[in-house]
């Protein structure tokens, strides 16, 4: 699986051209056709950052919101739900470690007094 396929998996149900998804990946330091490495914390974090960028662009587009029509969900429900998902992704991104932070693996704080 490459990075583009992983981003499509994360943004399931959102129809965007591959060229648009490629831009989102490149803006977050990922190459679209490079193999996705699930063991890499940095790679995973950048995929989530790319998905967040996709959701933020949808949330900023009134035209997109007007076209969303489901039997049991109104446009205002969609706006609320997408904002909740954006908040969840932002929290997840903040809590994920990068590869460098994972290697240090130190959660201790040392305070020295002279």
mmCIF file of N, CA and C in Angstrom:
data_model
loop_
_atom_site.group_PDB
_atom_site.id
_atom_site.type_symbol
_atom_site.label_atom_id
_atom_site.label_comp_id
_atom_site.label_asym_id
_atom_site.label_seq_id
_atom_site.Cartn_x
_atom_site.Cartn_y
_atom_site.Cartn_z
ATOM 1 N N UNK A 1 0.854 -1.173 0.000
ATOM 2 C CA UNK A 1 0.000 0.000 0.000
ATOM 3 C C UNK A 1 0.904 1.242 0.000
ATOM 4 N N UNK A 2 0.565 2.192 -0.861
ATOM 5 C CA UNK A 2 1.353 3.423 -0.876
ATOM 6 C C UNK A 2 0.647 4.516 -0.065
ATOM 7 N N UNK A 3 1.309 5.661 0.095
ATOM 8 C CA UNK A 3 0.774 6.745 0.915
ATOM 9 C C UNK A 3 -0.558 7.270 0.378
ATOM 10 N N UNK A 4 -0.697 7.315 -0.938
ATOM 11 C CA UNK A 4 -1.943 7.789 -1.540
ATOM 12 C C UNK A 4 -3.103 6.857 -1.191
ATOM 13 N N UNK A 5 -2.880 5.566 -1.277
ATOM 14 C CA UNK A 5 -3.920 4.591 -0.923
ATOM 15 C C UNK A 5 -4.269 4.677 0.557
ATOM 16 N N UNK A 6 -3.266 4.911 1.396
ATOM 17 C CA UNK A 6 -3.516 5.036 2.842
ATOM 18 C C UNK A 6 -4.339 6.281 3.146
ATOM 19 N N UNK A 7 -4.076 7.386 2.445
ATOM 20 C CA UNK A 7 -4.868 8.599 2.636
ATOM 21 C C UNK A 7 -6.299 8.394 2.148
ATOM 22 N N UNK A 8 -6.464 7.690 1.040
ATOM 23 C CA UNK A 8 -7.812 7.381 0.547
ATOM 24 C C UNK A 8 -8.564 6.523 1.566
ATOM 25 N N UNK A 9 -7.853 5.616 2.224
ATOM 26 C CA UNK A 9 -8.470 4.787 3.252
ATOM 27 C C UNK A 9 -8.900 5.640 4.447
ATOM 28 N N UNK A 10 -8.092 6.621 4.809
ATOM 29 C CA UNK A 10 -8.397 7.489 5.944
ATOM 30 C C UNK A 10 -9.543 8.449 5.639
ATOM 31 N N UNK A 11 -9.697 8.830 4.381
ATOM 32 C CA UNK A 11 -10.750 9.778 3.980
ATOM 33 C C UNK A 11 -11.830 9.067 3.175
ATOM 34 N N UNK A 12 -12.161 7.874 3.569
ATOM 35 C CA UNK A 12 -13.146 7.057 2.872
ATOM 36 C C UNK A 12 -14.460 7.824 2.724
ATOM 37 N N UNK A 13 -15.034 7.772 1.528
ATOM 38 C CA UNK A 13 -16.303 8.435 1.285
ATOM 39 C C UNK A 13 -16.166 9.852 0.767
ATOM 40 N N UNK A 14 -14.961 10.395 0.792
ATOM 41 C CA UNK A 14 -14.716 11.738 0.271
ATOM 42 C C UNK A 14 -14.100 11.569 -1.113
ATOM 43 N N UNK A 15 -14.809 12.055 -2.111
ATOM 44 C CA UNK A 15 -14.360 11.878 -3.492
ATOM 45 C C UNK A 15 -13.536 13.079 -3.940
ATOM 46 N N UNK A 16 -12.231 12.873 -4.073
ATOM 47 C CA UNK A 16 -11.313 13.884 -4.581
ATOM 48 C C UNK A 16 -10.435 13.242 -5.643
ATOM 49 N N UNK A 17 -9.966 14.055 -6.585
ATOM 50 C CA UNK A 17 -9.038 13.558 -7.596
ATOM 51 C C UNK A 17 -7.727 13.157 -6.932
ATOM 52 N N UNK A 18 -7.047 12.204 -7.541
ATOM 53 C CA UNK A 18 -5.747 11.796 -7.015
ATOM 54 C C UNK A 18 -4.754 12.940 -7.045
ATOM 55 N N UNK A 19 -4.902 13.847 -8.007
ATOM 56 C CA UNK A 19 -3.980 14.987 -8.075
ATOM 57 C C UNK A 19 -4.161 15.894 -6.858
ATOM 58 N N UNK A 20 -5.394 16.060 -6.393
ATOM 59 C CA UNK A 20 -5.643 16.864 -5.202
ATOM 60 C C UNK A 20 -5.079 16.177 -3.962
ATOM 61 N N UNK A 21 -5.305 14.882 -3.840
ATOM 62 C CA UNK A 21 -4.772 14.135 -2.700
ATOM 63 C C UNK A 21 -3.247 14.154 -2.709
ATOM 64 N N UNK A 22 -2.657 14.116 -3.890
ATOM 65 C CA UNK A 22 -1.208 14.183 -4.016
ATOM 66 C C UNK A 22 -0.667 15.485 -3.445
ATOM 67 N N UNK A 23 -1.365 16.584 -3.721
ATOM 68 C CA UNK A 23 -0.943 17.886 -3.190
ATOM 69 C C UNK A 23 -1.003 17.885 -1.667
ATOM 70 N N UNK A 24 -2.091 17.360 -1.104
ATOM 71 C CA UNK A 24 -2.205 17.292 0.361
ATOM 72 C C UNK A 24 -1.066 16.472 0.963
ATOM 73 N N UNK A 25 -0.728 15.355 0.338
ATOM 74 C CA UNK A 25 0.374 14.532 0.839
ATOM 75 C C UNK A 25 1.705 15.264 0.751
ATOM 76 N N UNK A 26 1.959 15.903 -0.378
ATOM 77 C CA UNK A 26 3.225 16.592 -0.554
ATOM 78 C C UNK A 26 3.356 17.770 0.410
ATOM 79 N N UNK A 27 2.255 18.437 0.713
ATOM 80 C CA UNK A 27 2.297 19.534 1.679
ATOM 81 C C UNK A 27 2.641 19.043 3.083
ATOM 82 N N UNK A 28 2.431 17.756 3.321
ATOM 83 C CA UNK A 28 2.726 17.177 4.631
ATOM 84 C C UNK A 28 3.924 16.229 4.575
ATOM 85 N N UNK A 29 4.854 16.523 3.678
ATOM 86 C CA UNK A 29 6.149 15.817 3.595
ATOM 87 C C UNK A 29 6.032 14.334 3.247
ATOM 88 N N UNK A 30 5.066 13.976 2.424
ATOM 89 C CA UNK A 30 4.928 12.594 1.972
ATOM 90 C C UNK A 30 4.877 12.550 0.456
ATOM 91 N N UNK A 31 5.469 11.516 -0.113
ATOM 92 C CA UNK A 31 5.369 11.287 -1.545
ATOM 93 C C UNK A 31 4.239 10.282 -1.781
ATOM 94 N N UNK A 32 3.340 10.550 -2.715
ATOM 95 C CA UNK A 32 2.133 9.739 -2.862
ATOM 96 C C UNK A 32 2.376 8.278 -3.213
ATOM 97 N N UNK A 33 3.394 7.982 -4.014
ATOM 98 C CA UNK A 33 3.570 6.613 -4.471
ATOM 99 C C UNK A 33 4.680 5.875 -3.735
ATOM 100 N N UNK A 34 5.166 6.469 -2.657
ATOM 101 C CA UNK A 34 6.120 5.793 -1.788
ATOM 102 C C UNK A 34 5.356 4.810 -0.908
ATOM 103 N N UNK A 35 5.980 3.698 -0.619
ATOM 104 C CA UNK A 35 5.344 2.663 0.200
ATOM 105 C C UNK A 35 5.021 3.204 1.595
ATOM 106 N N UNK A 36 3.800 2.974 2.058
ATOM 107 C CA UNK A 36 3.385 3.396 3.402
ATOM 108 C C UNK A 36 4.031 2.478 4.427
ATOM 109 N N UNK A 37 4.640 3.076 5.441
ATOM 110 C CA UNK A 37 5.298 2.311 6.492
ATOM 111 C C UNK A 37 4.484 2.449 7.783
ATOM 112 N N UNK A 38 3.693 1.447 8.145
ATOM 113 C CA UNK A 38 2.858 1.557 9.341
ATOM 114 C C UNK A 38 3.654 1.578 10.646
ATOM 115 N N UNK A 39 4.911 1.143 10.609
ATOM 116 C CA UNK A 39 5.734 1.179 11.816
ATOM 117 C C UNK A 39 6.327 2.568 12.064
ATOM 118 N N UNK A 40 6.273 3.432 11.076
ATOM 119 C CA UNK A 40 6.842 4.767 11.209
ATOM 120 C C UNK A 40 5.824 5.716 11.844
ATOM 121 N N UNK A 41 6.148 6.208 13.023
ATOM 122 C CA UNK A 41 5.255 7.144 13.709
ATOM 123 C C UNK A 41 5.129 8.448 12.935
ATOM 124 N N UNK A 42 6.214 8.883 12.318
ATOM 125 C CA UNK A 42 6.189 10.118 11.539
ATOM 126 C C UNK A 42 5.310 9.960 10.311
ATOM 127 N N UNK A 43 5.411 8.821 9.634
ATOM 128 C CA UNK A 43 4.588 8.566 8.454
ATOM 129 C C UNK A 43 3.105 8.560 8.826
ATOM 130 N N UNK A 44 2.776 7.902 9.905
ATOM 131 C CA UNK A 44 1.388 7.837 10.362
ATOM 132 C C UNK A 44 0.869 9.232 10.715
ATOM 133 N N UNK A 45 1.696 9.993 11.396
ATOM 134 C CA UNK A 45 1.312 11.357 11.784
ATOM 135 C C UNK A 45 1.070 12.234 10.550
ATOM 136 N N UNK A 46 1.923 12.085 9.550
ATOM 137 C CA UNK A 46 1.771 12.881 8.335
ATOM 138 C C UNK A 46 0.538 12.474 7.529
ATOM 139 N N UNK A 47 0.170 11.211 7.577
ATOM 140 C CA UNK A 47 -1.079 10.771 6.929
ATOM 141 C C UNK A 47 -2.261 11.438 7.619
ATOM 142 N N UNK A 48 -2.258 11.448 8.950
ATOM 143 C CA UNK A 48 -3.344 12.099 9.681
ATOM 144 C C UNK A 48 -3.367 13.606 9.411
ATOM 145 N N UNK A 49 -2.194 14.219 9.296
ATOM 146 C CA UNK A 49 -2.141 15.650 8.971
ATOM 147 C C UNK A 49 -2.717 15.904 7.582
ATOM 148 N N UNK A 50 -2.455 15.006 6.645
ATOM 149 C CA UNK A 50 -3.008 15.136 5.292
ATOM 150 C C UNK A 50 -4.528 14.982 5.312
ATOM 151 N N UNK A 51 -5.016 14.017 6.077
ATOM 152 C CA UNK A 51 -6.473 13.826 6.196
ATOM 153 C C UNK A 51 -7.111 15.051 6.835
ATOM 154 N N UNK A 52 -6.443 15.628 7.817
ATOM 155 C CA UNK A 52 -6.939 16.842 8.449
ATOM 156 C C UNK A 52 -7.025 17.978 7.440
ATOM 157 N N UNK A 53 -6.036 18.105 6.587
ATOM 158 C CA UNK A 53 -6.050 19.139 5.545
ATOM 159 C C UNK A 53 -7.230 18.948 4.598
ATOM 160 N N UNK A 54 -7.508 17.706 4.243
ATOM 161 C CA UNK A 54 -8.650 17.407 3.374
ATOM 162 C C UNK A 54 -9.946 17.835 4.049
ATOM 163 N N UNK A 55 -10.120 17.457 5.310
ATOM 164 C CA UNK A 55 -11.360 17.804 6.027
ATOM 165 C C UNK A 55 -11.503 19.314 6.208
ATOM 166 N N UNK A 56 -10.388 19.991 6.491
ATOM 167 C CA UNK A 56 -10.463 21.443 6.657
ATOM 168 C C UNK A 56 -10.847 22.133 5.353
ATOM 169 N N UNK A 57 -10.372 21.625 4.236
ATOM 170 C CA UNK A 57 -10.735 22.245 2.963
ATOM 171 C C UNK A 57 -12.212 22.005 2.638
ATOM 172 N N UNK A 58 -12.732 20.859 3.027
ATOM 173 C CA UNK A 58 -14.165 20.592 2.828
ATOM 174 C C UNK A 58 -14.986 21.485 3.739
ATOM 175 N N UNK A 59 -14.549 21.646 4.975
ATOM 176 C CA UNK A 59 -15.275 22.479 5.938
ATOM 177 C C UNK A 59 -15.256 23.954 5.532
ATOM 178 N N UNK A 60 -14.250 24.380 4.770
ATOM 179 C CA UNK A 60 -14.146 25.770 4.338
ATOM 180 C C UNK A 60 -14.870 26.047 3.034
ATOM 181 N N UNK A 61 -15.522 25.051 2.478
ATOM 182 C CA UNK A 61 -16.177 25.212 1.186
ATOM 183 C C UNK A 61 -17.694 25.161 1.344
ATOM 184 N N UNK A 62 -18.360 26.311 1.343
ATOM 185 C CA UNK A 62 -19.830 26.317 1.455
ATOM 186 C C UNK A 62 -20.492 25.553 0.318
ATOM 187 N N UNK A 63 -19.897 25.578 -0.871
ATOM 188 C CA UNK A 63 -20.464 24.861 -2.011
ATOM 189 C C UNK A 63 -20.526 23.362 -1.724
ATOM 190 N N UNK A 64 -19.459 22.848 -1.138
ATOM 191 C CA UNK A 64 -19.425 21.426 -0.794
ATOM 192 C C UNK A 64 -20.490 21.103 0.246
ATOM 193 N N UNK A 65 -20.646 21.963 1.228
ATOM 194 C CA UNK A 65 -21.638 21.716 2.274
ATOM 195 C C UNK A 65 -23.050 21.740 1.714
ATOM 196 N N UNK A 66 -23.307 22.589 0.747
ATOM 197 C CA UNK A 66 -24.642 22.669 0.155
ATOM 198 C C UNK A 66 -24.986 21.407 -0.618
ATOM 199 N N UNK A 67 -23.983 20.728 -1.166
ATOM 200 C CA UNK A 67 -24.230 19.543 -1.981
ATOM 201 C C UNK A 67 -24.364 18.264 -1.180
ATOM 202 N N UNK A 68 -24.059 18.325 0.103
ATOM 203 C CA UNK A 68 -24.155 17.140 0.944
ATOM 204 C C UNK A 68 -25.616 16.954 1.344
ATOM 205 N N UNK A 69 -26.207 15.863 0.880
ATOM 206 C CA UNK A 69 -27.602 15.588 1.213
ATOM 207 C C UNK A 69 -27.751 14.100 1.500
ATOM 208 N N UNK A 70 -28.165 13.807 2.702
ATOM 209 C CA UNK A 70 -28.453 12.432 3.103
ATOM 210 C C UNK A 70 -29.863 12.407 3.674
ATOM 211 N N UNK A 71 -30.466 11.242 3.678
ATOM 212 C CA UNK A 71 -31.835 11.117 4.169
ATOM 213 C C UNK A 71 -31.985 11.522 5.624
ATOM 214 N N UNK A 72 -31.010 11.157 6.448
ATOM 215 C CA UNK A 72 -31.151 11.380 7.884
ATOM 216 C C UNK A 72 -30.190 12.434 8.435
ATOM 217 N N UNK A 73 -29.543 13.219 7.561
ATOM 218 C CA UNK A 73 -28.586 14.191 8.040
ATOM 219 C C UNK A 73 -28.743 15.493 7.259
ATOM 220 N N UNK A 74 -28.860 16.583 7.968
ATOM 221 C CA UNK A 74 -28.971 17.877 7.318
ATOM 222 C C UNK A 74 -27.583 18.479 7.142
ATOM 223 N N UNK A 75 -27.511 19.594 6.453
ATOM 224 C CA UNK A 75 -26.234 20.263 6.230
ATOM 225 C C UNK A 75 -25.629 20.721 7.552
ATOM 226 N N UNK A 76 -26.462 21.216 8.461
ATOM 227 C CA UNK A 76 -25.928 21.670 9.747
ATOM 228 C C UNK A 76 -25.374 20.500 10.549
ATOM 229 N N UNK A 77 -26.012 19.331 10.466
ATOM 230 C CA UNK A 77 -25.468 18.141 11.130
ATOM 231 C C UNK A 77 -24.111 17.773 10.533
ATOM 232 N N UNK A 78 -24.009 17.886 9.222
ATOM 233 C CA UNK A 78 -22.746 17.572 8.564
ATOM 234 C C UNK A 78 -21.647 18.509 9.052
ATOM 235 N N UNK A 79 -21.964 19.797 9.139
ATOM 236 C CA UNK A 79 -20.973 20.778 9.587
ATOM 237 C C UNK A 79 -20.520 20.477 11.013
ATOM 238 N N UNK A 80 -21.446 20.124 11.870
ATOM 239 C CA UNK A 80 -21.112 19.784 13.254
ATOM 240 C C UNK A 80 -20.250 18.526 13.304
ATOM 241 N N UNK A 81 -20.632 17.521 12.544
ATOM 242 C CA UNK A 81 -19.898 16.258 12.556
ATOM 243 C C UNK A 81 -18.503 16.404 11.967
ATOM 244 N N UNK A 82 -18.373 17.186 10.913
ATOM 245 C CA UNK A 82 -17.032 17.349 10.320
ATOM 246 C C UNK A 82 -16.132 18.138 11.266
ATOM 247 N N UNK A 83 -16.693 19.114 11.980
ATOM 248 C CA UNK A 83 -15.891 19.867 12.946
ATOM 249 C C UNK A 83 -15.459 18.966 14.107
ATOM 250 N N UNK A 84 -16.343 18.068 14.538
ATOM 251 C CA UNK A 84 -15.973 17.109 15.585
ATOM 252 C C UNK A 84 -14.837 16.206 15.119
ATOM 253 N N UNK A 85 -14.898 15.762 13.872
ATOM 254 C CA UNK A 85 -13.848 14.895 13.334
ATOM 255 C C UNK A 85 -12.534 15.655 13.204
ATOM 256 N N UNK A 86 -12.606 16.925 12.805
ATOM 257 C CA UNK A 86 -11.406 17.761 12.721
ATOM 258 C C UNK A 86 -10.771 17.891 14.106
ATOM 259 N N UNK A 87 -11.588 18.138 15.107
ATOM 260 C CA UNK A 87 -11.080 18.250 16.479
ATOM 261 C C UNK A 87 -10.424 16.950 16.938
ATOM 262 N N UNK A 88 -11.057 15.807 16.607
ATOM 263 C CA UNK A 88 -10.487 14.512 16.974
ATOM 264 C C UNK A 88 -9.132 14.298 16.312
ATOM 265 N N UNK A 89 -9.039 14.631 15.024
ATOM 266 C CA UNK A 89 -7.774 14.447 14.318
ATOM 267 C C UNK A 89 -6.688 15.370 14.859
ATOM 268 N N UNK A 90 -7.037 16.614 15.165
ATOM 269 C CA UNK A 90 -6.058 17.537 15.740
ATOM 270 C C UNK A 90 -5.517 16.995 17.061
ATOM 271 N N UNK A 91 -6.398 16.459 17.898
ATOM 272 C CA UNK A 91 -5.965 15.888 19.172
ATOM 273 C C UNK A 91 -5.054 14.679 18.940
ATOM 274 N N UNK A 92 -5.451 13.813 18.008
ATOM 275 C CA UNK A 92 -4.663 12.614 17.721
ATOM 276 C C UNK A 92 -3.276 12.993 17.200
ATOM 277 N N UNK A 93 -3.212 14.000 16.335
ATOM 278 C CA UNK A 93 -1.930 14.439 15.782
ATOM 279 C C UNK A 93 -1.032 14.996 16.883
ATOM 280 N N UNK A 94 -1.627 15.764 17.787
ATOM 281 C CA UNK A 94 -0.828 16.338 18.886
ATOM 282 C C UNK A 94 -0.267 15.255 19.802
ATOM 283 N N UNK A 95 -0.997 14.172 19.984
ATOM 284 C CA UNK A 95 -0.555 13.126 20.907
ATOM 285 C C UNK A 95 0.365 12.096 20.261
ATOM 286 N N UNK A 96 0.372 12.002 18.925
ATOM 287 C CA UNK A 96 1.258 11.049 18.256
ATOM 288 C C UNK A 96 2.694 11.536 18.317
ATOM 289 N N UNK A 97 3.590 10.609 18.555
ATOM 290 C CA UNK A 97 5.010 10.939 18.573
ATOM 291 C C UNK A 97 5.581 10.780 17.169
ATOM 292 N N UNK A 98 6.655 11.498 16.906
ATOM 293 C CA UNK A 98 7.398 11.285 15.668
ATOM 294 C C UNK A 98 8.378 10.148 15.899
ATOM 295 N N UNK A 99 9.051 9.727 14.847
ATOM 296 C CA UNK A 99 10.039 8.651 14.993
ATOM 297 C C UNK A 99 11.155 9.043 15.959
ATOM 298 N N UNK A 100 11.569 10.311 15.897
ATOM 299 C CA UNK A 100 12.644 10.769 16.776
ATOM 300 C C UNK A 100 12.196 10.752 18.239
ATOM 301 N N UNK A 101 10.973 11.186 18.491
ATOM 302 C CA UNK A 101 10.461 11.177 19.862
ATOM 303 C C UNK A 101 10.281 9.752 20.363
ATOM 304 N N UNK A 102 9.862 8.852 19.490
ATOM 305 C CA UNK A 102 9.677 7.453 19.891
ATOM 306 C C UNK A 102 11.015 6.799 20.230
ATOM 307 N N UNK A 103 12.080 7.179 19.522
ATOM 308 C CA UNK A 103 13.398 6.613 19.807
ATOM 309 C C UNK A 103 13.918 7.073 21.153
ATOM 310 N N UNK A 104 13.659 8.327 21.492
ATOM 311 C CA UNK A 104 14.088 8.831 22.798
ATOM 312 C C UNK A 104 13.314 8.140 23.911
ATOM 313 N N UNK A 105 12.017 7.934 23.671
ATOM 314 C CA UNK A 105 11.140 7.186 24.570
ATOM 315 C C UNK A 105 11.285 7.634 26.016
ATOM 316 N N UNK A 106 11.370 8.922 26.225
ATOM 317 C CA UNK A 106 11.511 9.451 27.568
ATOM 318 C C UNK A 106 10.303 10.314 27.910
ATOM 319 N N UNK A 107 9.579 9.903 28.914
ATOM 320 C CA UNK A 107 8.433 10.671 29.379
ATOM 321 C C UNK A 107 8.713 11.295 30.747
ATOM 322 N N UNK A 108 9.983 11.355 31.104
ATOM 323 C CA UNK A 108 10.323 11.894 32.424
ATOM 324 C C UNK A 108 10.745 13.341 32.306
ATOM 325 N N UNK A 109 10.524 14.054 33.359
ATOM 326 C CA UNK A 109 10.923 15.460 33.457
ATOM 327 C C UNK A 109 11.837 15.570 34.644
ATOM 328 N N UNK A 110 13.011 16.123 34.422
ATOM 329 C CA UNK A 110 13.977 16.241 35.509
ATOM 330 C C UNK A 110 14.170 17.730 35.825
ATOM 331 N N UNK A 111 14.089 18.042 37.082
ATOM 332 C CA UNK A 111 14.273 19.424 37.523
ATOM 333 C C UNK A 111 15.457 19.444 38.466
ATOM 334 N N UNK A 112 16.426 20.269 38.140
ATOM 335 C CA UNK A 112 17.618 20.370 38.967
ATOM 336 C C UNK A 112 17.624 21.710 39.669
ATOM 337 N N UNK A 113 18.050 21.703 40.894
ATOM 338 C CA UNK A 113 18.147 22.925 41.675
ATOM 339 C C UNK A 113 19.586 23.078 42.131
ATOM 340 N N UNK A 114 20.101 24.289 42.030
ATOM 341 C CA UNK A 114 21.486 24.540 42.434
ATOM 342 C C UNK A 114 21.587 24.805 43.902
#
